[in-house]
Amino acid sequence: MNRDKSSLLDIFNAANRVLQFAKGMDKSVLATNEEKQSAILYQIIIIGEATKRLSPEFRSQYPEIPWKDIAGMRDILVHQYDKINATTLWDVVEKDIPELLELLNCLFPDFR
């Protein structure tokens, strides 16, 4: 498996884990559950790191996917972790991850 495909699979799997870990939760529950927060944050870091491993050529083929924003979120989580709060994390879980999975599903219908 080439590096781009392997990285995409890592992104896809980590995004699905985020949704799995957040299943049945709402923002207030997530805000009080440090274990779930930690698990979700780790998966988001994996998504960002795997995005950085994608070749520039591959990323340029799919400009509709906000690769730079995804990688940037990883940088914030790693270097500016104190700026992340439950509201920001919940927005990523509720909005950004489902949107990312939808874009990936359009690219790779066999992932469904």
C-alpha atoms as a PDB file:
ATOM      1  CA  MET A   1       0.000   0.000   0.000  1.00  0.00           C
ATOM      2  CA  ASN A   2       1.454   3.377  -0.936  1.00  0.00           C
ATOM      3  CA  ARG A   3       2.043   6.081   1.663  1.00  0.00           C
ATOM      4  CA  ASP A   4      -0.895   8.279   0.551  1.00  0.00           C
ATOM      5  CA  LYS A   5      -3.360   5.425   0.689  1.00  0.00           C
ATOM      6  CA  SER A   6      -1.999   4.270   4.045  1.00  0.00           C
ATOM      7  CA  SER A   7      -2.258   7.803   5.463  1.00  0.00           C
ATOM      8  CA  LEU A   8      -5.811   8.172   4.164  1.00  0.00           C
ATOM      9  CA  LEU A   9      -6.754   4.924   5.838  1.00  0.00           C
ATOM     10  CA  ASP A  10      -5.264   6.223   9.094  1.00  0.00           C
ATOM     11  CA  ILE A  11      -7.328   9.420   8.747  1.00  0.00           C
ATOM     12  CA  PHE A  12     -10.478   7.471   7.988  1.00  0.00           C
ATOM     13  CA  ASN A  13     -10.015   5.057  10.894  1.00  0.00           C
ATOM     14  CA  ALA A  14      -9.164   7.788  13.393  1.00  0.00           C
ATOM     15  CA  ALA A  15     -12.170   9.883  12.328  1.00  0.00           C
ATOM     16  CA  ASN A  16     -14.449   6.909  12.825  1.00  0.00           C
ATOM     17  CA  ARG A  17     -12.921   6.294  16.250  1.00  0.00           C
ATOM     18  CA  VAL A  18     -13.711   9.893  17.228  1.00  0.00           C
ATOM     19  CA  LEU A  19     -17.371   9.300  16.419  1.00  0.00           C
ATOM     20  CA  GLN A  20     -17.331   5.938  18.172  1.00  0.00           C
ATOM     21  CA  PHE A  21     -15.789   7.435  21.317  1.00  0.00           C
ATOM     22  CA  ALA A  22     -18.330  10.291  21.333  1.00  0.00           C
ATOM     23  CA  LYS A  23     -21.358   8.107  20.639  1.00  0.00           C
ATOM     24  CA  GLY A  24     -24.199   8.764  23.055  1.00  0.00           C
ATOM     25  CA  MET A  25     -22.534  11.857  24.470  1.00  0.00           C
ATOM     26  CA  ASP A  26     -23.401  15.522  24.350  1.00  0.00           C
ATOM     27  CA  LYS A  27     -21.171  18.530  24.951  1.00  0.00           C
ATOM     28  CA  SER A  28     -21.844  18.654  28.690  1.00  0.00           C
ATOM     29  CA  VAL A  29     -20.995  14.986  29.166  1.00  0.00           C
ATOM     30  CA  LEU A  30     -17.827  15.317  27.113  1.00  0.00           C
ATOM     31  CA  ALA A  31     -16.832  18.402  29.122  1.00  0.00           C
ATOM     32  CA  THR A  32     -16.793  16.333  32.310  1.00  0.00           C
ATOM     33  CA  ASN A  33     -15.214  13.153  30.957  1.00  0.00           C
ATOM     34  CA  GLU A  34     -11.455  13.629  30.763  1.00  0.00           C
ATOM     35  CA  GLU A  35     -10.871  10.082  29.566  1.00  0.00           C
ATOM     36  CA  LYS A  36     -13.135  10.556  26.536  1.00  0.00           C
ATOM     37  CA  GLN A  37     -11.615  13.983  25.854  1.00  0.00           C
ATOM     38  CA  SER A  38      -8.152  12.488  25.883  1.00  0.00           C
ATOM     39  CA  ALA A  39      -9.096   9.599  23.599  1.00  0.00           C
ATOM     40  CA  ILE A  40     -10.799  11.925  21.112  1.00  0.00           C
ATOM     41  CA  LEU A  41      -7.959  14.445  21.152  1.00  0.00           C
ATOM     42  CA  TYR A  42      -5.455  11.696  20.431  1.00  0.00           C
ATOM     43  CA  GLN A  43      -7.429  10.553  17.393  1.00  0.00           C
ATOM     44  CA  ILE A  44      -7.623  14.124  16.110  1.00  0.00           C
ATOM     45  CA  ILE A  45      -3.848  14.373  16.463  1.00  0.00           C
ATOM     46  CA  ILE A  46      -3.513  11.174  14.417  1.00  0.00           C
ATOM     47  CA  ILE A  47      -5.746  12.696  11.727  1.00  0.00           C
ATOM     48  CA  GLY A  48      -3.550  15.776  11.575  1.00  0.00           C
ATOM     49  CA  GLU A  49      -0.306  13.847  11.544  1.00  0.00           C
ATOM     50  CA  ALA A  50      -1.526  11.489   8.819  1.00  0.00           C
ATOM     51  CA  THR A  51      -2.648  14.510   6.803  1.00  0.00           C
ATOM     52  CA  LYS A  52       0.875  15.904   6.978  1.00  0.00           C
ATOM     53  CA  ARG A  53       2.174  12.596   5.593  1.00  0.00           C
ATOM     54  CA  LEU A  54       0.065  12.897   2.446  1.00  0.00           C
ATOM     55  CA  SER A  55       2.101  13.961  -0.545  1.00  0.00           C
ATOM     56  CA  PRO A  56       1.620  17.523  -1.786  1.00  0.00           C
ATOM     57  CA  GLU A  57       0.597  16.070  -5.131  1.00  0.00           C
ATOM     58  CA  PHE A  58      -2.172  14.046  -3.565  1.00  0.00           C
ATOM     59  CA  ARG A  59      -3.445  16.960  -1.468  1.00  0.00           C
ATOM     60  CA  SER A  60      -3.528  19.211  -4.526  1.00  0.00           C
ATOM     61  CA  GLN A  61      -5.744  16.691  -6.336  1.00  0.00           C
ATOM     62  CA  TYR A  62      -8.438  17.182  -3.672  1.00  0.00           C
ATOM     63  CA  PRO A  63      -8.566  20.905  -2.865  1.00  0.00           C
ATOM     64  CA  GLU A  64     -12.112  20.574  -1.501  1.00  0.00           C
ATOM     65  CA  ILE A  65     -10.667  18.896   1.585  1.00  0.00           C
ATOM     66  CA  PRO A  66      -9.206  21.474   3.996  1.00  0.00           C
ATOM     67  CA  TRP A  67      -5.863  19.710   4.424  1.00  0.00           C
ATOM     68  CA  LYS A  68      -4.110  22.796   5.811  1.00  0.00           C
ATOM     69  CA  ASP A  69      -6.822  23.311   8.453  1.00  0.00           C
ATOM     70  CA  ILE A  70      -6.695  19.659   9.453  1.00  0.00           C
ATOM     71  CA  ALA A  71      -2.921  19.761   9.875  1.00  0.00           C
ATOM     72  CA  GLY A  72      -3.256  23.080  11.687  1.00  0.00           C
ATOM     73  CA  MET A  73      -5.639  21.574  14.232  1.00  0.00           C
ATOM     74  CA  ARG A  74      -3.009  18.976  15.042  1.00  0.00           C
ATOM     75  CA  ASP A  75      -0.466  21.728  15.619  1.00  0.00           C
ATOM     76  CA  ILE A  76      -2.826  23.578  17.946  1.00  0.00           C
ATOM     77  CA  LEU A  77      -3.556  20.424  19.939  1.00  0.00           C
ATOM     78  CA  VAL A  78       0.120  19.621  20.319  1.00  0.00           C
ATOM     79  CA  HIS A  79       1.581  23.088  20.838  1.00  0.00           C
ATOM     80  CA  GLN A  80      -1.314  25.179  22.147  1.00  0.00           C
ATOM     81  CA  TYR A  81      -3.274  22.518  24.018  1.00  0.00           C
ATOM     82  CA  ASP A  82      -4.309  25.037  26.656  1.00  0.00           C
ATOM     83  CA  LYS A  83      -6.461  26.843  24.083  1.00  0.00           C
ATOM     84  CA  ILE A  84      -8.716  23.832  23.507  1.00  0.00           C
ATOM     85  CA  ASN A  85     -11.951  23.728  25.471  1.00  0.00           C
ATOM     86  CA  ALA A  86     -14.996  21.461  25.493  1.00  0.00           C
ATOM     87  CA  THR A  87     -16.907  23.704  23.087  1.00  0.00           C
ATOM     88  CA  THR A  88     -14.125  23.639  20.505  1.00  0.00           C
ATOM     89  CA  LEU A  89     -13.697  19.895  20.867  1.00  0.00           C
ATOM     90  CA  TRP A  90     -17.432  19.292  20.597  1.00  0.00           C
ATOM     91  CA  ASP A  91     -17.605  21.402  17.412  1.00  0.00           C
ATOM     92  CA  VAL A  92     -14.905  19.227  15.876  1.00  0.00           C
ATOM     93  CA  VAL A  93     -16.762  16.056  16.888  1.00  0.00           C
ATOM     94  CA  GLU A  94     -20.182  17.265  15.747  1.00  0.00           C
ATOM     95  CA  LYS A  95     -19.280  19.201  12.604  1.00  0.00           C
ATOM     96  CA  ASP A  96     -15.746  18.734  11.332  1.00  0.00           C
ATOM     97  CA  ILE A  97     -15.325  14.982  11.672  1.00  0.00           C
ATOM     98  CA  PRO A  98     -18.626  14.090   9.933  1.00  0.00           C
ATOM     99  CA  GLU A  99     -17.795  16.556   7.129  1.00  0.00           C
ATOM    100  CA  LEU A 100     -14.347  15.016   6.729  1.00  0.00           C
ATOM    101  CA  LEU A 101     -15.782  11.506   6.590  1.00  0.00           C
ATOM    102  CA  GLU A 102     -18.309  12.598   3.979  1.00  0.00           C
ATOM    103  CA  LEU A 103     -15.509  13.973   1.807  1.00  0.00           C
ATOM    104  CA  LEU A 104     -13.471  10.813   2.269  1.00  0.00           C
ATOM    105  CA  ASN A 105     -16.479   8.641   1.462  1.00  0.00           C
ATOM    106  CA  CYS A 106     -16.905  10.536  -1.798  1.00  0.00           C
ATOM    107  CA  LEU A 107     -13.264   9.837  -2.644  1.00  0.00           C
ATOM    108  CA  PHE A 108     -13.302   6.225  -1.608  1.00  0.00           C
ATOM    109  CA  PRO A 109     -16.762   4.680  -1.729  1.00  0.00           C
ATOM    110  CA  ASP A 110     -15.249   1.316  -0.809  1.00  0.00           C
ATOM    111  CA  PHE A 111     -14.540   2.694   2.698  1.00  0.00           C
ATOM    112  CA  ARG A 112     -18.271   2.748   3.473  1.00  0.00           C
END
